[in-house]
Structure formats: structure tokens, C-alpha cells
Coordinates of C-alpha atoms and ligand atoms in Angstrom, one line a residue:
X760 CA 16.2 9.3 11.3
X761 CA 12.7 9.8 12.5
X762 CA 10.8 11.9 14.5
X763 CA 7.0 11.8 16.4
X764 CA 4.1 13.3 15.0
X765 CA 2.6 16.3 17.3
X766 CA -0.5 17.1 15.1
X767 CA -2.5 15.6 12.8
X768 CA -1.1 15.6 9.4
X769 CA -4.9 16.9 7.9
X770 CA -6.4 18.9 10.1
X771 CA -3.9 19.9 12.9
X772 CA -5.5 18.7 15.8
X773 CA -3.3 17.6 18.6
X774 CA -5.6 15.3 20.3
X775 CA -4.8 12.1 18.7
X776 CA -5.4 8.6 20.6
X777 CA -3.0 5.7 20.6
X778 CA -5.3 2.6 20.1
X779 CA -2.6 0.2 18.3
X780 CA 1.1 -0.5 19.3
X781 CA 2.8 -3.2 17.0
X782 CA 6.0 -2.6 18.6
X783 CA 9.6 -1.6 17.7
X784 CA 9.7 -2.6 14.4
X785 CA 12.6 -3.1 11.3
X786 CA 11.7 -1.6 8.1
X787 CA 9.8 -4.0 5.8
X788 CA 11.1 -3.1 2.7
X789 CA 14.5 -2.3 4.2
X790 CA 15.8 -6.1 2.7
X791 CA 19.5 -6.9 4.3
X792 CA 22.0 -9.5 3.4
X793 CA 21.7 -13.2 4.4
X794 CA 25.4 -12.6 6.0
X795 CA 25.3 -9.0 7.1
X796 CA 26.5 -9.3 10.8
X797 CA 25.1 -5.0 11.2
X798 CA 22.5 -4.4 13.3
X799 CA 19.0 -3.9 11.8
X800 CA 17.4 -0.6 12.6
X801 CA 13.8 -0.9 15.0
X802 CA 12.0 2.5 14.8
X803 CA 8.3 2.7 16.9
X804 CA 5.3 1.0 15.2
X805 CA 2.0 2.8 16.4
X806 CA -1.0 3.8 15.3
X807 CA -3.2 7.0 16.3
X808 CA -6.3 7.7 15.9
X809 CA -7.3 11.6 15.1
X810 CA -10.6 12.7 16.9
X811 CA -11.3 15.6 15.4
X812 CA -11.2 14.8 11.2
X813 CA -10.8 10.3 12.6
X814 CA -7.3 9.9 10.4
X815 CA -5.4 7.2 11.5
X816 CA -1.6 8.1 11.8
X817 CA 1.5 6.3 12.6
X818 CA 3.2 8.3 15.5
X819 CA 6.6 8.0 14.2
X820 CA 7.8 9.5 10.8
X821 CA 10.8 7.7 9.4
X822 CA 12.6 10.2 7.3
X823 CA 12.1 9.1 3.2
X824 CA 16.2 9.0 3.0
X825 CA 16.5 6.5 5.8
X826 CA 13.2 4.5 4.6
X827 CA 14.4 4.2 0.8
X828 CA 18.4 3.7 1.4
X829 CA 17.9 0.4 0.4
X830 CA 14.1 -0.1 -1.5
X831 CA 13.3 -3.4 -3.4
X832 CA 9.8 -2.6 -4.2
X833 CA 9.1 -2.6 -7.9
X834 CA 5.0 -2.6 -9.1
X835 CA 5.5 -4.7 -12.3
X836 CA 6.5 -8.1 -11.1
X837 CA 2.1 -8.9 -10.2
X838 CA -0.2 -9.5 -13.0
X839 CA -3.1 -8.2 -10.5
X840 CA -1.4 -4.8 -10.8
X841 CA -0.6 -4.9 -14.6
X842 CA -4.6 -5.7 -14.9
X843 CA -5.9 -3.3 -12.3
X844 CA -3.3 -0.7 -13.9
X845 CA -5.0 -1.3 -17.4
X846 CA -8.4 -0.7 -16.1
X847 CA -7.4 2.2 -14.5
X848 CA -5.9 3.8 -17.9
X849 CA -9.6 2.8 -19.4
X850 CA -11.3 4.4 -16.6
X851 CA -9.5 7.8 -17.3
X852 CA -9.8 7.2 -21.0
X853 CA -13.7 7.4 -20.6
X854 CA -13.2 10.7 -19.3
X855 CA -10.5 12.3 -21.8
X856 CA -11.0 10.1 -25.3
X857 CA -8.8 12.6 -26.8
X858 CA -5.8 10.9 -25.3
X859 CA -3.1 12.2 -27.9
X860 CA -3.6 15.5 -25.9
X861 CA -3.6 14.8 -22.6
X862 CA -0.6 14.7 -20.5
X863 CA -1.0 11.9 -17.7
X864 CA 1.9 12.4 -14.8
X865 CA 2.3 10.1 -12.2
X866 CA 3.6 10.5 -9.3
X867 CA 6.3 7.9 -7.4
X868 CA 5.5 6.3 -10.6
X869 CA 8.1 2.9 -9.9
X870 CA 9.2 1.2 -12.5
X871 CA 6.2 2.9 -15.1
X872 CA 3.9 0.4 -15.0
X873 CA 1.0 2.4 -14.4
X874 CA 2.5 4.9 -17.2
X875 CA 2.3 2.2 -19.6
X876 CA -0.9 1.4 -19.6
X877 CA -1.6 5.0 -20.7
X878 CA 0.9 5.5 -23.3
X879 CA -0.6 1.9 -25.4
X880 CA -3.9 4.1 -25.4
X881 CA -1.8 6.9 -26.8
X882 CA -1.2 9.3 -23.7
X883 CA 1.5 11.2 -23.4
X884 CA 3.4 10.2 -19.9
X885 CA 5.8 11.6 -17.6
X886 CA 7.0 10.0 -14.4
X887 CA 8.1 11.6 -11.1
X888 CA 10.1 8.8 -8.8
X889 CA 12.5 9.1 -6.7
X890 CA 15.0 5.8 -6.6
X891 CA 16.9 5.9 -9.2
X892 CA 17.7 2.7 -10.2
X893 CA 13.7 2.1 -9.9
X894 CA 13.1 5.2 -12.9
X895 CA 16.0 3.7 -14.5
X896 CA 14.1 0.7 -15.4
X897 CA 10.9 3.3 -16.4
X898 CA 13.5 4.7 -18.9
X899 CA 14.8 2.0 -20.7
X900 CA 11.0 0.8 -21.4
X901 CA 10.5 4.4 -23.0
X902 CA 8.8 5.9 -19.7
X903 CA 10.3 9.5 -19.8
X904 CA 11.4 10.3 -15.6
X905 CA 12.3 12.9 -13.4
X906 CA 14.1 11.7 -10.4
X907 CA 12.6 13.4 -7.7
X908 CA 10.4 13.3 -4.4
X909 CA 7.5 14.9 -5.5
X910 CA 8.0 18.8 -4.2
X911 CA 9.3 22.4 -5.5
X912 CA 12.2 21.1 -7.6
X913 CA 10.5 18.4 -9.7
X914 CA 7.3 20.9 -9.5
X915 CA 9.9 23.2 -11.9
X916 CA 11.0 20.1 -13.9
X917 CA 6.9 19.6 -15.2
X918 CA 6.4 23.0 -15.6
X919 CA 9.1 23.3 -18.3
X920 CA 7.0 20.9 -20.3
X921 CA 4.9 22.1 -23.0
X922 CA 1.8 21.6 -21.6
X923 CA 0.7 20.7 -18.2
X924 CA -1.1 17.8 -16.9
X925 CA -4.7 17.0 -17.6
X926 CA -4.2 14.0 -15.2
X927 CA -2.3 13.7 -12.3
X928 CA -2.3 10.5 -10.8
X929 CA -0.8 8.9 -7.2
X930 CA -1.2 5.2 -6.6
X931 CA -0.5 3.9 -3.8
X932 CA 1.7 7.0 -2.5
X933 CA -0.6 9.6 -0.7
X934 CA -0.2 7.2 2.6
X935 CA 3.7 7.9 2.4
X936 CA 4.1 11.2 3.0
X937 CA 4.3 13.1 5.5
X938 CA 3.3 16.9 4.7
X939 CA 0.3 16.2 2.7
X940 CA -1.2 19.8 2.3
X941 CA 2.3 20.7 0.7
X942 CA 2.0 17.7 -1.7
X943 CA -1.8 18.3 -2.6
X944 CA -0.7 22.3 -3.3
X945 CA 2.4 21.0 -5.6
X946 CA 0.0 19.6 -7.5
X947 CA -2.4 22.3 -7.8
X948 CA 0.7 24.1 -9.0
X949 CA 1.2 21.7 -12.5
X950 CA -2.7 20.2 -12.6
X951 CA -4.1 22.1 -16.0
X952 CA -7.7 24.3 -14.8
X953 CA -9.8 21.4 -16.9
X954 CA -7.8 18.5 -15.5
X955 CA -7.9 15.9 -12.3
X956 CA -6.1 14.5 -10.1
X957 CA -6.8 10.7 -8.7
X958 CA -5.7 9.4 -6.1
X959 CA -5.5 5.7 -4.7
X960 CA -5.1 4.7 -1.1
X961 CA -6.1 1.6 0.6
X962 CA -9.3 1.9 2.4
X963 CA -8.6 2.2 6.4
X964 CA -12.3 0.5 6.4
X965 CA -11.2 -2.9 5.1
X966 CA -8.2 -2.5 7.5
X967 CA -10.0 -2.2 10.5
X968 CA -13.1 -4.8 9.5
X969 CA -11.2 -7.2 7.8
X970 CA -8.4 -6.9 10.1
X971 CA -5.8 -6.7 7.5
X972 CA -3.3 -4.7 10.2
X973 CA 0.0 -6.0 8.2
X974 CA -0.8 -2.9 6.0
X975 CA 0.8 -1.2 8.8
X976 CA 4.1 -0.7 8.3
X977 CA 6.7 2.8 8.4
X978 CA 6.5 3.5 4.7
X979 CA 2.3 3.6 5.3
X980 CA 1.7 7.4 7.3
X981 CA -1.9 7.7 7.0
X982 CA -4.6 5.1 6.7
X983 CA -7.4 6.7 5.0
X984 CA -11.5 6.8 5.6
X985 CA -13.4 9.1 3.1
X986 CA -14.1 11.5 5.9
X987 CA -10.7 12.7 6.2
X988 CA -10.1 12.8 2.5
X989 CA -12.8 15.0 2.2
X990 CA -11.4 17.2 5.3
X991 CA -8.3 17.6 3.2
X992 CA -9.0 18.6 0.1
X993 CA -11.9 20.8 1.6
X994 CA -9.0 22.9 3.5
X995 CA -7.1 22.6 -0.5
X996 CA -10.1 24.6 -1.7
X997 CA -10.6 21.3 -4.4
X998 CA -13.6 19.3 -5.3
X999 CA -13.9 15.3 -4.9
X1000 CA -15.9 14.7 -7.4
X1001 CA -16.4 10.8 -7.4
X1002 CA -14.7 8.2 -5.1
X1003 CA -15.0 4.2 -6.2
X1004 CA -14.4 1.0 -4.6
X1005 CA -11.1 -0.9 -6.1
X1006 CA -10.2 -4.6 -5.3
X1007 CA -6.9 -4.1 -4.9
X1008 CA -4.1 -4.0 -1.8
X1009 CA -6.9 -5.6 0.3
X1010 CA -9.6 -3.3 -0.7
X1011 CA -8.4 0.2 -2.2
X1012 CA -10.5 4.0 -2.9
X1013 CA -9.6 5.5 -6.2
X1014 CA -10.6 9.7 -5.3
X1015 CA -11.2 12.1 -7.6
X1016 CA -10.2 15.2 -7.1
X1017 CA -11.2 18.7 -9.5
X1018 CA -10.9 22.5 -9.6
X1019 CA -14.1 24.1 -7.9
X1020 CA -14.3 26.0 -11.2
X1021 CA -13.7 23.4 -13.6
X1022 CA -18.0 22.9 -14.3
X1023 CA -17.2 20.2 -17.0
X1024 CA -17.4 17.3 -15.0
X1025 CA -20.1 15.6 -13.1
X1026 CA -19.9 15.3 -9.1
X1027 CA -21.3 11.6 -8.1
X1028 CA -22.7 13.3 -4.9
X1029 CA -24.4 10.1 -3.9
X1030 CA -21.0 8.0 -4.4
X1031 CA -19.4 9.7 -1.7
X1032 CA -22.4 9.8 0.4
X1033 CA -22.0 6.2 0.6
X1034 CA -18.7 5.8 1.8
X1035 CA -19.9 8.4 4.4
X1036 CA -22.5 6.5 5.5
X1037 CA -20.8 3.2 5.8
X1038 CA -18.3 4.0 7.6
X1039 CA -20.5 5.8 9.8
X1040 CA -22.4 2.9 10.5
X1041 CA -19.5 0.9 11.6
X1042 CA -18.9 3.4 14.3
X1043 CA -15.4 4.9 12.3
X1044 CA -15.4 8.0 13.6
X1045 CA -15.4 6.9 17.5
X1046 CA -12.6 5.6 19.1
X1047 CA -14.1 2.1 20.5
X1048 CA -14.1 0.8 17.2
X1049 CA -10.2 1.3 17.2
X1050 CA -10.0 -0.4 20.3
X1051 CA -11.3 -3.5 19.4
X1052 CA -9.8 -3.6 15.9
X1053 CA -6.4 -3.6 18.6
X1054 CA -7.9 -6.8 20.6
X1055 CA -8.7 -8.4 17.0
X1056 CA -5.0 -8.1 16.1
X1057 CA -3.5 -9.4 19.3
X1058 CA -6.0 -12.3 18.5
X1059 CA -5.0 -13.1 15.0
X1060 CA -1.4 -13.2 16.4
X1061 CA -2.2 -15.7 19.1
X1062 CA -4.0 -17.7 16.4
X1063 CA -1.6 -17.9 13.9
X1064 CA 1.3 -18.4 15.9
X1065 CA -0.6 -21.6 17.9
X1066 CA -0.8 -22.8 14.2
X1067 CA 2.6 -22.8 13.8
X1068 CA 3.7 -24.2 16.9
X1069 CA 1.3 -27.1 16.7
X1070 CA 2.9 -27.8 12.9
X1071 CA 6.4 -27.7 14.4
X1072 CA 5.5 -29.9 17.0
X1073 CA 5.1 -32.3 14.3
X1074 CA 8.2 -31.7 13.1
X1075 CA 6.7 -30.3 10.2
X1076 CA 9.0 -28.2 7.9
X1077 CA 7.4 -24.3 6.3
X1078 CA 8.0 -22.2 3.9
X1079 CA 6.2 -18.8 3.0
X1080 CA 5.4 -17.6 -0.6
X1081 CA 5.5 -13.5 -1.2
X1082 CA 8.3 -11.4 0.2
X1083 CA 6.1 -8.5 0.3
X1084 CA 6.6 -5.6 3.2
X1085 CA 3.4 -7.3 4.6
X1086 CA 5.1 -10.2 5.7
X1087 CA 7.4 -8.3 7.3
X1088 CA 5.0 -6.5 9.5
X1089 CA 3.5 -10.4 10.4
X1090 CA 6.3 -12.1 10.8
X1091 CA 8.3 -9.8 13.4
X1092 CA 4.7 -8.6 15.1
X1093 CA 4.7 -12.2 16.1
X1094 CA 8.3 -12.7 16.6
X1095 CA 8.4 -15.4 13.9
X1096 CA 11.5 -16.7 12.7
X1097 CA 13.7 -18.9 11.0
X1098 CA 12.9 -21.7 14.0
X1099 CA 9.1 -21.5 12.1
X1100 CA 9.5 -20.6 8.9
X1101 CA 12.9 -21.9 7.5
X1102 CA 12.6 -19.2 4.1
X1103 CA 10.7 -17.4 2.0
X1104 CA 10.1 -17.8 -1.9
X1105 CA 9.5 -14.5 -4.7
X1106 CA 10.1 -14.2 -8.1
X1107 CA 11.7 -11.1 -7.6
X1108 CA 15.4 -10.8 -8.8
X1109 CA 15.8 -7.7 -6.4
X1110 CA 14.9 -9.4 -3.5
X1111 CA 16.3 -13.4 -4.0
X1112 CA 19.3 -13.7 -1.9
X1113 CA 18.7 -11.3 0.5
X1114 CA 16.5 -11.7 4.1
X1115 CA 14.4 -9.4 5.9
X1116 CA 15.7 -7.2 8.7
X1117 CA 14.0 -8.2 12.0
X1118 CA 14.1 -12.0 11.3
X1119 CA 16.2 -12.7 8.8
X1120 CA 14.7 -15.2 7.2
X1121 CA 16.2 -15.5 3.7
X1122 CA 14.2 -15.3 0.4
X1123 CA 15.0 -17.4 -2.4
X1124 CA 14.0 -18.0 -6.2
X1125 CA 10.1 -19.9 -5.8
X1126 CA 12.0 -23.3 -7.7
X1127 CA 13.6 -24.0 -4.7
X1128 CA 10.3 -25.2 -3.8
X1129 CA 10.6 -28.4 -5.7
X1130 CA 13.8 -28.6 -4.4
X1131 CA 13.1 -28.5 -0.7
X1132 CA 9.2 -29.8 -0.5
X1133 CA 8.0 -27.9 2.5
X1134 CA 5.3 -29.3 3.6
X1135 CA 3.1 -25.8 4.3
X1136 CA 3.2 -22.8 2.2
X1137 CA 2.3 -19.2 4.0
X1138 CA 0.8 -17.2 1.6
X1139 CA 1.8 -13.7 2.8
X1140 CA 0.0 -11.7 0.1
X1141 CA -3.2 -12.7 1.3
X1142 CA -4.8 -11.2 0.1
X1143 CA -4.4 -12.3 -3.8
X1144 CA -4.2 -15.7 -2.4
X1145 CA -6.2 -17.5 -5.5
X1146 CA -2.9 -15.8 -7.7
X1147 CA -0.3 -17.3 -6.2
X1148 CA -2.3 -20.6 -5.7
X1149 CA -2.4 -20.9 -9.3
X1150 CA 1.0 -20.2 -9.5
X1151 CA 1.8 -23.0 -7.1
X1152 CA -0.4 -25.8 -8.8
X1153 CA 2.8 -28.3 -8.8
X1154 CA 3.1 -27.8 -4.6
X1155 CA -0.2 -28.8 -4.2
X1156 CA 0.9 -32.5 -4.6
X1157 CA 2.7 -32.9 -1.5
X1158 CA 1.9 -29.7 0.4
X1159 CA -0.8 -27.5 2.1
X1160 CA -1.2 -23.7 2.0
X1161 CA -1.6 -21.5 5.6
X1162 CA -3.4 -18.4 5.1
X1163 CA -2.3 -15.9 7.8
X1164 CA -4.8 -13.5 7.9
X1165 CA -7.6 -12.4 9.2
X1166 CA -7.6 -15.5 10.6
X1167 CA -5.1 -18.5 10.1
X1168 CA -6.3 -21.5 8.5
X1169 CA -5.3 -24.5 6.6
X1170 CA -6.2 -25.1 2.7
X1171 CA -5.4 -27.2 0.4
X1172 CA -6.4 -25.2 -2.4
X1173 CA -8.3 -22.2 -4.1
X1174 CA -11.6 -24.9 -3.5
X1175 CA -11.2 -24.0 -0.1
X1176 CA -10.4 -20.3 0.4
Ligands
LIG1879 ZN1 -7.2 15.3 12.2

């Protein structure tokens, strides 16, 4: 079911430091039944920190069959993602204007959301993901699938296609897996000699400055500085050839990535120098900054549950908004339960009626909100807190929101965020 990491996963270095320890922790997107009376599953929740290429690492691989028995995650359901998707497809659309002839793949590509995007500016798509009933919803909205982890046998699958890929793309995936020189080589084996391949990972900078540590869960291997990215594909024998800032999971890098050969395109040398150089500056690539990133989130813990407790103290009855795996992390970090937070509202049909492992605390349809007038929200997702507050405009007349993170405060709305 899982197993320790020995090495590091980019450069194979075996002295890795542990700086963060979370704890035995449920899986976050693992959702169980209200009733279920089976025990949850707790795996290890650490992170380490790689001093020879500074990737940060969980130490515990939960095997992909145990992690997605039972996944609820599907992309669609945020307009932030249908907007940042669309921007995205514009982005790539600057680079290949010839769309009708250029074959966009995707990998873990959900419910095709991403893949939609490109075909309304006339790309050909294909999707590679593997839960079925997830690329079963890509199919019915006329997203051709293969159902497959990304590896040798869908590999075969996109090589029987006409043509092969001018872009390759892998959104929030690359932190997933495990053996990431064997993904990167997979797709050197489909990417056409004049295409790219684009990645998008969310940047380990923001995690440890902004303290956004509930990004840490199972399904999250690697957290990601440029440095290490560049390690990578350097051992691939592949060029980065730009890297940009994106505003989204917190504060994301979209890379891309080129044949050495492939002259056509432009490196942004002084892009990627940047990142370098920041990240330098805030000492990233020694491991004291790691250690007091760990003090930061045994602070925000204290913090937020002290918030809580005073609120309960006052009899005072909360609710959270967002069901996301983030929560998850928070919640059973802390040890918060029902006793605090009495349920948890989303909009997603997949998730209502169910609870998370670890707490339990059950999720409902966000109208129950009228129907039980908590009087605090927590917003879970954060970190598109001014989203879900406009969502919510009818609870602002007889409650308050809680932001969690990266510290926990009161508001009463976006005026105050
Ligand atoms: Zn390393």
C-alpha cells in the first residue's frame, strides 16, 4: 500500500533531511460514507528536503491503486480553472496559430476541461486519464480518452494516432508521481521533434513563504523550486525554454520544456534566471529555511485552533465552505472535528453525502446553508477566497467568514481580505 522513499526522485541522492512531520494522516481525497463503521486508512505525512538538487519529497509513496480506489476530484466544477484553463489554450495558441494541425495531449486530463479549451480554438485533443468514470464524463462532452496511467501502454495507444503530439501538456500532475524520469522519457517517446511539452506544478516557493502547507497531502510527491526542475530535465537531455508565474493553486509555474534540437523557438534565458535568483535569495536551497517554514506551521495550527475554541466557547455554531483535499490536510493536522466544525458545504454532486476520512465530518449541498445559519463560514480554498465570497453574498447577512490560512482571521467580507 505504500512504501518509503530511499533516494531522491530527481537526482538520486540519498541524503534527504526530514524538516516537516504532519503526522499519520487519512487520504484527502479518499471521501468515505457518513455511516461507514470501516476503519479509515492513516499512512505517514512527511516532508524531506533533498540537499543535493533542494526537491522537497514526501517520504512515503502511497501506491496510485490504493490513492485513487475511491477519487472524487473532478477540475470542472471552479470557474477559476475554466478561466485559467482558457488562457492557457491562448497562451499555446500564440505559439502554434495553426491549431487545425496540431495535436494537444494531456495528460491525467480529468474530466477534459483543459482539453476543451483547445478544441473551441480548433485543436485536435486527446486525453490520457486514468479513473474511469472521471474520462467517462471527458467522453460524453466529445473529449476522445484513453484510460490509462500515463506509461508504456497508453505510450502505444498515442502512437497509433496519425500524428503525434505538438503539445503535451500536464497540469497539475507532475507532483503525483513517483518515477518521474520514466514519465518525462514517455513523453519524449510521443512529443513530435518541433513540439513542447508544459508542465504546471504549484510553486514550493509560495508554499514555504506563504505558508500554504495544506498543499501537502499523499497524492502531492514532489513540491517543486525551479532549481530542481531544471536538474531534471537537464539529466532528460531537454531544454526549458521559458518558465512563468501563474495565479493559480496558491501560486503555480507553468515550464516549458523543448527538444535541444528543435532551434525554432526562443529560450527566455532571463525568465528562468529569475526564478533562480529568487529563490536563492530566500535561502531555498539551505535547509534552515525548511526549518522554520516547520515552526510557521505548528504556529498557524495553534492559531487557528485558539480561534475556534474561543468561538465554541461562545457556543457559537461553524460550518466550512470547500471540500477540497486541502481541508483535509487542515482539519486532521489539527485534529479538528465534528465538535468544531459541525459540516462542510460543496457543490459537488460526487462529494455531497459523503465525509472525509480522518474526521468525518460530513459534506452537504451549500443550500443547507440557509437552512442551518451557521454563524462562521471556513473558507478552506483559501486561497480563492474572494470566489466563494461572492458565491456566498446571501450568508453574509447573519454570518462571518474564518480564513484558515496563513494566518486565521475573521472577515466579514471580500472588503476585508
Ligand atoms: Zn535530489
Amino acid at each position: 500500500m505504500f512504501f518509503f522513499v530511499e533516494k531522491c526522485r530527481i537526482c538520486g541522492s540519498k541524503d534527504l533531511k526530514k524538516y516537516l512531520n504532519l503526522g499519520q494522516m487519512p487520504l484527502a481525497n479518499n471521501l468515505v460514507d457518513v455511516k461507514s463503521n470501516k476503519s479509515d486508512l492513516f499512512f505517514p505525512l512527511e516532508v524531506l528536503f533533498c540537499k543535493k538538487c533542494f526537491l522537497s519529497q514526501l517520504s512515503a509513496v502511497v501506491e496510485p491503486e490504493t490513492l485513487f480506489s475511491n477519487y472524487s476530484y473532478r477540475t470542472s466544477i471552479s470557474d477559476t480553472f475554466i478561466k485559467h484553463f482558457s488562457a492557457f489554450s491562448l497562451e499555446v495558441q500564440k505559439i502554434f496559430p495553426d491549431t487545425k494541425n496540431c495535436l494537444v495531449l494531456d495528460i491525467a486530463s480529468n474530466d477534459g476541461c483543459l482539453l476543451q479549451e483547445f478544441k473551441k480554438k480548433g485543436f485536435p485533443v486527446l486525453g490520457v486519464e486514468p479513473a474511469k468514470n472521471i474520462a467517462e464524463i471527458a467522453e460524453s462532452e466529445g473529449i476522445e480518452t484513453i484510460v490509462e496511467f500515463w506509461g508504456e501502454s497508453a505510450v502505444k495507444k498515442v502512437l497509433q494516432k496519425k500524428q503525434k503530439p505538438q503539445v503535451i501538456t500536464a497540469t497539475n500532475v507532475f507532483a503525483h508521481v513517483d518515477d518521474i524520469h520514466s514519465f518525462v522519457s514517455d513523453v519524449k517517446k510521443v512529443l513530435s521533434p518541433d513540439g513542447i511539452f508544459i508542465i504546471e506544478v504549484p510553486y514550493a516557493l509560495n508554499l514555504i513563504m506563504k505558508n500554504e502547507f495544506d498543499t501537502i497531502y499523499h497524492e502531492h510527491l514532489s513540491y517543486f523550486l525551479v532549481r530542481p526542475l531544471l536538474t531534471l530535465f537537464e539529466m532528460e537531455k531537454l531544454d526549458v525554454f521559458d518558465i512563468q508565474d501563474i495565479p493559480i493553486h496558491g501560486g503555480s509555474i507553468r515550464v516549458f520544456v523543448k527538444f535541444p534540437q528543435n532551434n525554432g523557438i526562443k529560450t527566455m534565458h532571463q525568465n528562468i534566471r529569475k526564478f533562480v535568483e529568487k529563490e536563492e535569495k530566500n535561502g531555498l536551497y539551505f535547509l534552515d529555511a525548511y526549518k522554520k517554514f516547520s515552526f510557521r506551521v505548528l504556529k498557524s495550527k495553534i492559531d487557528f485552533l485558539e480561534l475556534l475554541l474561543e468561538l465554541k466557547k461562545d457556543g457559537k455554531k461553524i460550518a466550512g465552505y470547500g471540500a477540497a483535499a486541502k481541508a483535509s490536510t487542515l482539519l486532521n493536522y489539527c485534529g479538528i472535528g465534528t465538535e468544531y466544525i459541525e459540516f462542510i458545504c460543496d457543490d459537488s454532486p460526487l462529494k455531497q453525502g459523503k465525509a472525509f476520512a480522518g474526521n468525518h465530518i460530513p459534506i452537504i449541498p451549500s443550500n443547507a446553508l440557509e437552512k442551518t445559519k451557521p454563524d462562521y463560514l471556513v473558507l478552506f480554498a483559501w486561497t480563492i477566497a474572494k470566489e466563494l465570497i461572492t458565491k456566498t453574498k446571501e450568508f453574509q447577512s447573519y454570518g462571518k467568514y474564518i480564513i484558515p490560512l496563513p494566518r486565521a482571521k475573521i472577515i466579514l467580507d471580500e472588503k476585508n481580505l
